[in-house]
CSV table of C-alpha atoms in Angstrom, one decimal:
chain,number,residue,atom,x,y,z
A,442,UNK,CA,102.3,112.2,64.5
A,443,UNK,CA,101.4,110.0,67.3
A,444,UNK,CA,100.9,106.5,65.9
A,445,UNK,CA,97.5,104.6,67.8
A,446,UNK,CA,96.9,100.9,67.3
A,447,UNK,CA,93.2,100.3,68.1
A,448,UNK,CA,91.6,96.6,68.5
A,449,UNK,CA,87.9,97.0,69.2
A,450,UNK,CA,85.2,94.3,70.2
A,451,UNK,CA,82.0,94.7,68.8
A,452,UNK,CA,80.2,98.3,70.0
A,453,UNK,CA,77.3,96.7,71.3
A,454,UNK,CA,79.5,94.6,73.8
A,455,UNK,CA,80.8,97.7,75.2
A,456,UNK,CA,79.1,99.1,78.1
A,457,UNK,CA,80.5,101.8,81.1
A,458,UNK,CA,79.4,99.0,83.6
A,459,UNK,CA,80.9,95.9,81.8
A,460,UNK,CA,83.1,95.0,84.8
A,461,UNK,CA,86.0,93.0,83.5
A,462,UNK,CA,87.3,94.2,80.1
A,463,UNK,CA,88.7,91.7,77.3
A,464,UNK,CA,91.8,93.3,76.3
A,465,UNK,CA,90.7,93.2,73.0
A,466,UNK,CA,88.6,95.7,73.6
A,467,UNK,CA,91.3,98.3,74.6
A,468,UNK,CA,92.3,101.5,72.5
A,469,UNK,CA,96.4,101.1,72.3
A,470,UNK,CA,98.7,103.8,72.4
A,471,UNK,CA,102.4,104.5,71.4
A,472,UNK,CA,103.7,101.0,71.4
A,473,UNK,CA,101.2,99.5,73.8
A,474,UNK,CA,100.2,95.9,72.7
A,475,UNK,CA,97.9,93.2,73.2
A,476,UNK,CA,98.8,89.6,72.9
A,477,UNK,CA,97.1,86.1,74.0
A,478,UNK,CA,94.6,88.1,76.1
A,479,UNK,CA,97.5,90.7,78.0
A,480,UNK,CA,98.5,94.2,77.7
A,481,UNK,CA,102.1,94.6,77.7
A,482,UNK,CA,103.4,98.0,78.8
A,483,UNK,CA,107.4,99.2,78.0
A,484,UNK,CA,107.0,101.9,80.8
A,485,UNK,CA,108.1,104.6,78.2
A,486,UNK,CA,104.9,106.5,76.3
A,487,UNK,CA,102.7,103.0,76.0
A,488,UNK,CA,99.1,102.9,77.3
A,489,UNK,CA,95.9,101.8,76.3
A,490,UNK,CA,92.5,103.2,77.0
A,491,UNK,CA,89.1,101.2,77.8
A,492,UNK,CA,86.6,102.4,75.8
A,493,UNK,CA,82.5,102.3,77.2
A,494,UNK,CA,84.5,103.4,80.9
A,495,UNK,CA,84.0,107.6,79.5
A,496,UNK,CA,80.9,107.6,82.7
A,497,UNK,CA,82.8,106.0,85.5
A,498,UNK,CA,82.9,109.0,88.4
A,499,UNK,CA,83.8,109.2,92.1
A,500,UNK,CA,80.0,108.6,92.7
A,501,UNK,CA,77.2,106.1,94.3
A,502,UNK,CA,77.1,103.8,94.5
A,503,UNK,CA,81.0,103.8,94.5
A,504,UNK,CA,83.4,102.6,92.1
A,505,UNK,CA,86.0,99.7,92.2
A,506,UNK,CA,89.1,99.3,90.0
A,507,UNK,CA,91.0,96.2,90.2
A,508,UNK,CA,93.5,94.2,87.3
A,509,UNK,CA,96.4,91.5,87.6
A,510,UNK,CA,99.6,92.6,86.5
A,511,UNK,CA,103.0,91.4,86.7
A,512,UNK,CA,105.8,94.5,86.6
A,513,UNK,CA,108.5,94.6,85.7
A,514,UNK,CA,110.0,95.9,88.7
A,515,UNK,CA,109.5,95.9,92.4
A,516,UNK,CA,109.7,99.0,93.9
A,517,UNK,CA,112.0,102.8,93.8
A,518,UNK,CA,115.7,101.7,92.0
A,519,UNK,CA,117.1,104.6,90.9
A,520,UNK,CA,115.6,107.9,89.3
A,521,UNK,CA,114.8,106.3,86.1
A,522,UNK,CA,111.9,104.1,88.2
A,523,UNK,CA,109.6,106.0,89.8
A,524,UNK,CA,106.4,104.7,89.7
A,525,UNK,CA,104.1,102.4,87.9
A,526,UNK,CA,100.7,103.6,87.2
A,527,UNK,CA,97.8,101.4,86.8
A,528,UNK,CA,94.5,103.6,86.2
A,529,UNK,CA,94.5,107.1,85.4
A,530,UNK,CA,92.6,109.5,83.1
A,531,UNK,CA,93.3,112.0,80.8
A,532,UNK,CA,95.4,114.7,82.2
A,533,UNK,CA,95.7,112.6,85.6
A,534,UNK,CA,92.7,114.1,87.9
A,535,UNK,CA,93.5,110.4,89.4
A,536,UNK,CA,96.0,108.0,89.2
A,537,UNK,CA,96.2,104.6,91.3
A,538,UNK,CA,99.6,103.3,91.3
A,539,UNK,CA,102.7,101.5,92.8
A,540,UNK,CA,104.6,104.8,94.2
A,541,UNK,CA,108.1,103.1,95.5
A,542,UNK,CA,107.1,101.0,98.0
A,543,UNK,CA,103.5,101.8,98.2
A,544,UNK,CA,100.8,101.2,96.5
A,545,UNK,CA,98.9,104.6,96.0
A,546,UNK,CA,96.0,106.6,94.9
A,547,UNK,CA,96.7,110.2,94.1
A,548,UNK,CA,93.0,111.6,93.3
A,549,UNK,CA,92.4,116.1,92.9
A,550,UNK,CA,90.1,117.3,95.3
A,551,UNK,CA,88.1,119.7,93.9
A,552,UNK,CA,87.2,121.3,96.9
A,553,UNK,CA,91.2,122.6,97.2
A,554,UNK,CA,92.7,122.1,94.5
A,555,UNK,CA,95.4,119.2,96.1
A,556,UNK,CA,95.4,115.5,95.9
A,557,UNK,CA,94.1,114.0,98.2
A,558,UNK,CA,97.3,110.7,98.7
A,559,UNK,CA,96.2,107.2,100.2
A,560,UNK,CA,99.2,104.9,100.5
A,561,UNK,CA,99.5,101.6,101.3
A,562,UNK,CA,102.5,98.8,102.6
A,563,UNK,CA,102.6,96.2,100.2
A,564,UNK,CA,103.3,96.2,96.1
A,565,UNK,CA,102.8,93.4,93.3
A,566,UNK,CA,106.3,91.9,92.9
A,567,UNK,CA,108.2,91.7,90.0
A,568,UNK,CA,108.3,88.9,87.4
A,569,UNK,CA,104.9,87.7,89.3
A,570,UNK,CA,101.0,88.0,89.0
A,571,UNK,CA,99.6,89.8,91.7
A,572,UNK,CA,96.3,91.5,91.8
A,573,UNK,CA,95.5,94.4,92.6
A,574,UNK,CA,92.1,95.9,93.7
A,575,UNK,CA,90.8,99.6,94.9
A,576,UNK,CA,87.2,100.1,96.0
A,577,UNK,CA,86.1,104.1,96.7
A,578,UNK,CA,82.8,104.5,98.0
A,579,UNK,CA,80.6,107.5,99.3
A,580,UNK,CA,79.9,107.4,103.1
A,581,UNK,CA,76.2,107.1,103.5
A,582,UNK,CA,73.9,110.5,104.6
A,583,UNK,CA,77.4,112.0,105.2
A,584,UNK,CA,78.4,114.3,102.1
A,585,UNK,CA,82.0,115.3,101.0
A,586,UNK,CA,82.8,111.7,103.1
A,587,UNK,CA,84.9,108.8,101.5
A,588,UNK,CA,86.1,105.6,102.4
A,589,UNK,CA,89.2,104.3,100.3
A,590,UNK,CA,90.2,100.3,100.2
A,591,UNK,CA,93.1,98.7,98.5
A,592,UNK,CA,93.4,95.0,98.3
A,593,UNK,CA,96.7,92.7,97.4
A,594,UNK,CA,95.9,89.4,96.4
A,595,UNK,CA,92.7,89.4,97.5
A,596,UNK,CA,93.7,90.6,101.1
A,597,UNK,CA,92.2,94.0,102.4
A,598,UNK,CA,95.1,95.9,103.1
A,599,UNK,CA,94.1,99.7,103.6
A,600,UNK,CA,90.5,100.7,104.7
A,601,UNK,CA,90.5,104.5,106.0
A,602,UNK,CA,87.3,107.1,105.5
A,603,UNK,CA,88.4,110.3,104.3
A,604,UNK,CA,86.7,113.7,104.9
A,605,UNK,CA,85.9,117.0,103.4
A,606,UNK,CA,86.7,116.1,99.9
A,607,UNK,CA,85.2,116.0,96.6
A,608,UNK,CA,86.9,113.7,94.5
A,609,UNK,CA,87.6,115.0,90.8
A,610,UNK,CA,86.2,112.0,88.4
A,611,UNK,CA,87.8,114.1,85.0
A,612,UNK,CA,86.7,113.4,81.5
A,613,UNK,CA,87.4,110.8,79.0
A,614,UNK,CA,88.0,107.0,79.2
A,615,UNK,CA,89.7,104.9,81.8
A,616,UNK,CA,93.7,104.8,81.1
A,617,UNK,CA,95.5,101.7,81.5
A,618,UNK,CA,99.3,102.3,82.7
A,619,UNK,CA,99.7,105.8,81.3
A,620,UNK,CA,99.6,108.3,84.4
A,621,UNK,CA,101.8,110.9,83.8
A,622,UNK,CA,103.5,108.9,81.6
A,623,UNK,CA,107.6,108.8,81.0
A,624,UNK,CA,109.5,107.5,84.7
A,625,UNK,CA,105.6,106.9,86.1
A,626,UNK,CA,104.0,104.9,83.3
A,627,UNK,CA,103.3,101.3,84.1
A,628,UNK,CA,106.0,98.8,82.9
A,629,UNK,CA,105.3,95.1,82.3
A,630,UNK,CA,102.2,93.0,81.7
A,631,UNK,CA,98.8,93.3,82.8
A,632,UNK,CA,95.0,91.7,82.5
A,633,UNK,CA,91.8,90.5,84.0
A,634,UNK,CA,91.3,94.4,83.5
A,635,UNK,CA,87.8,95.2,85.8
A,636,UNK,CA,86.6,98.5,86.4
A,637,UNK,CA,82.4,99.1,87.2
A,638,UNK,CA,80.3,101.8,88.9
A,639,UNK,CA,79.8,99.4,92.2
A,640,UNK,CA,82.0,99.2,95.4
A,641,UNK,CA,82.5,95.5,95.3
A,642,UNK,CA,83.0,93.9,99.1
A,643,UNK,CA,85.5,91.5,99.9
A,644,UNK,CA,84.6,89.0,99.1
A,645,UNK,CA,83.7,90.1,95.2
A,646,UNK,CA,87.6,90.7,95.4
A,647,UNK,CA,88.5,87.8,96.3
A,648,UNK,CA,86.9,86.1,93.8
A,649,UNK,CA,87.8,88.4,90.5
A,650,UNK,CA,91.4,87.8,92.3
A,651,UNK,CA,90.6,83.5,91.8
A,652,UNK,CA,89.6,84.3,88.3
A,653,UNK,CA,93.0,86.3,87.4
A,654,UNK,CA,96.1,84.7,86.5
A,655,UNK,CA,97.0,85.6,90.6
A,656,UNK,CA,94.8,82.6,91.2
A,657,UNK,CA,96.3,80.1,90.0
């Protein structure tokens, strides 16, 4: 029987457009735990889950997702590393990740049934804090029209609109470092967890990336 830790704040605290998350908060998972403020991951079965995060979608006014972590590893080193996933949901409509030397979001168009990939040159390095930060908002009077962003330590570095595609939100809470779990879970330490129902500009990432361990 699967074993899961939970450590909850108070429910009134919780709310699907809290922006950052105390880890306290977090539903833990298979070995997932939760110390001095940070979720540390062994890359194995462990994840946690943010609860209050069930009505986050792919919807205006856009969403962003953004954390600090500091992985274990830095990149592809073998077939036991594949990947380290950051947020997912069950059954992994979406996953945003470090895939090899990329970060990454994989997210199932409903329109054909594919993921739709968005890659990006530059990954957190190991034994480090680096943040990480992903912004998805609908293009204005122009449905089935995206634009993805990803930011490294507080520096914009992918911005591209996507077309004809309608990005599946799924069900259930927010995952933290689960994905499809075994070689693609998330392994090492992360916080300063912030996920809300806003595309954030810029310079809003720049300053949650101050605020995280990154920043200092």
């Amino acid at each position: 029987m699967k074993k899961t830790s939970v450590l909850l704040l108070a429910f009134a605290s919780l709310c699907c457009f809290a922006g950052v998350f105390d880890a306290k908060s977090f539903v833990l998972h298979d070995g997932a735990v939760v110390e001095n403020g940070i979720l540390k991951l062994d890359g194995k079965k462990a994840y946690a889950a943010i609860p209050g995060t069930e009505k986050i979608a792919f919807a205006a006014p856009g969403v962003t997702f953004a954390c600090a972590v500091k992985p274990v590893f830095d990149a592809r080193k073998g077939s036991g590393e594949m990947m380290d996933s950051y947020f997912s949901r069950n059954r992994a409509p979406f996953t945003i990740c470090r895939w090899g030397g990329l970060i990454s979001t994989r997210i199932l168009n409903k329109k054909t049934g594919k993921y739709q990939i968005d890659r990006a040159y530059g990954i957190p390095k190991a034994g480090i804090w680096s943040h990480i930060a992903f912004v998805i908002t609908p293009v204005k009077d122009k449905a089935e029209n995206w634009n993805v962003a990803m930011y490294l330590n507080g520096k914009k570095i992918y911005d591209r609109a996507v077309a004809d595609f309608t990005p599946d939100s799924g069900k259930g809470a927010i995952e933290l470092g689960k994905g499809w779990g075994g070689p693609w879970a998330f392994t090492g330490e992360m916080t300063s967890v912030f996920v809300e129902q806003k595309a954030l500009s810029a310079e809003e990432i720049s300053q949650l990336m101050k605020k995280s361990p990154a920043g200092k």
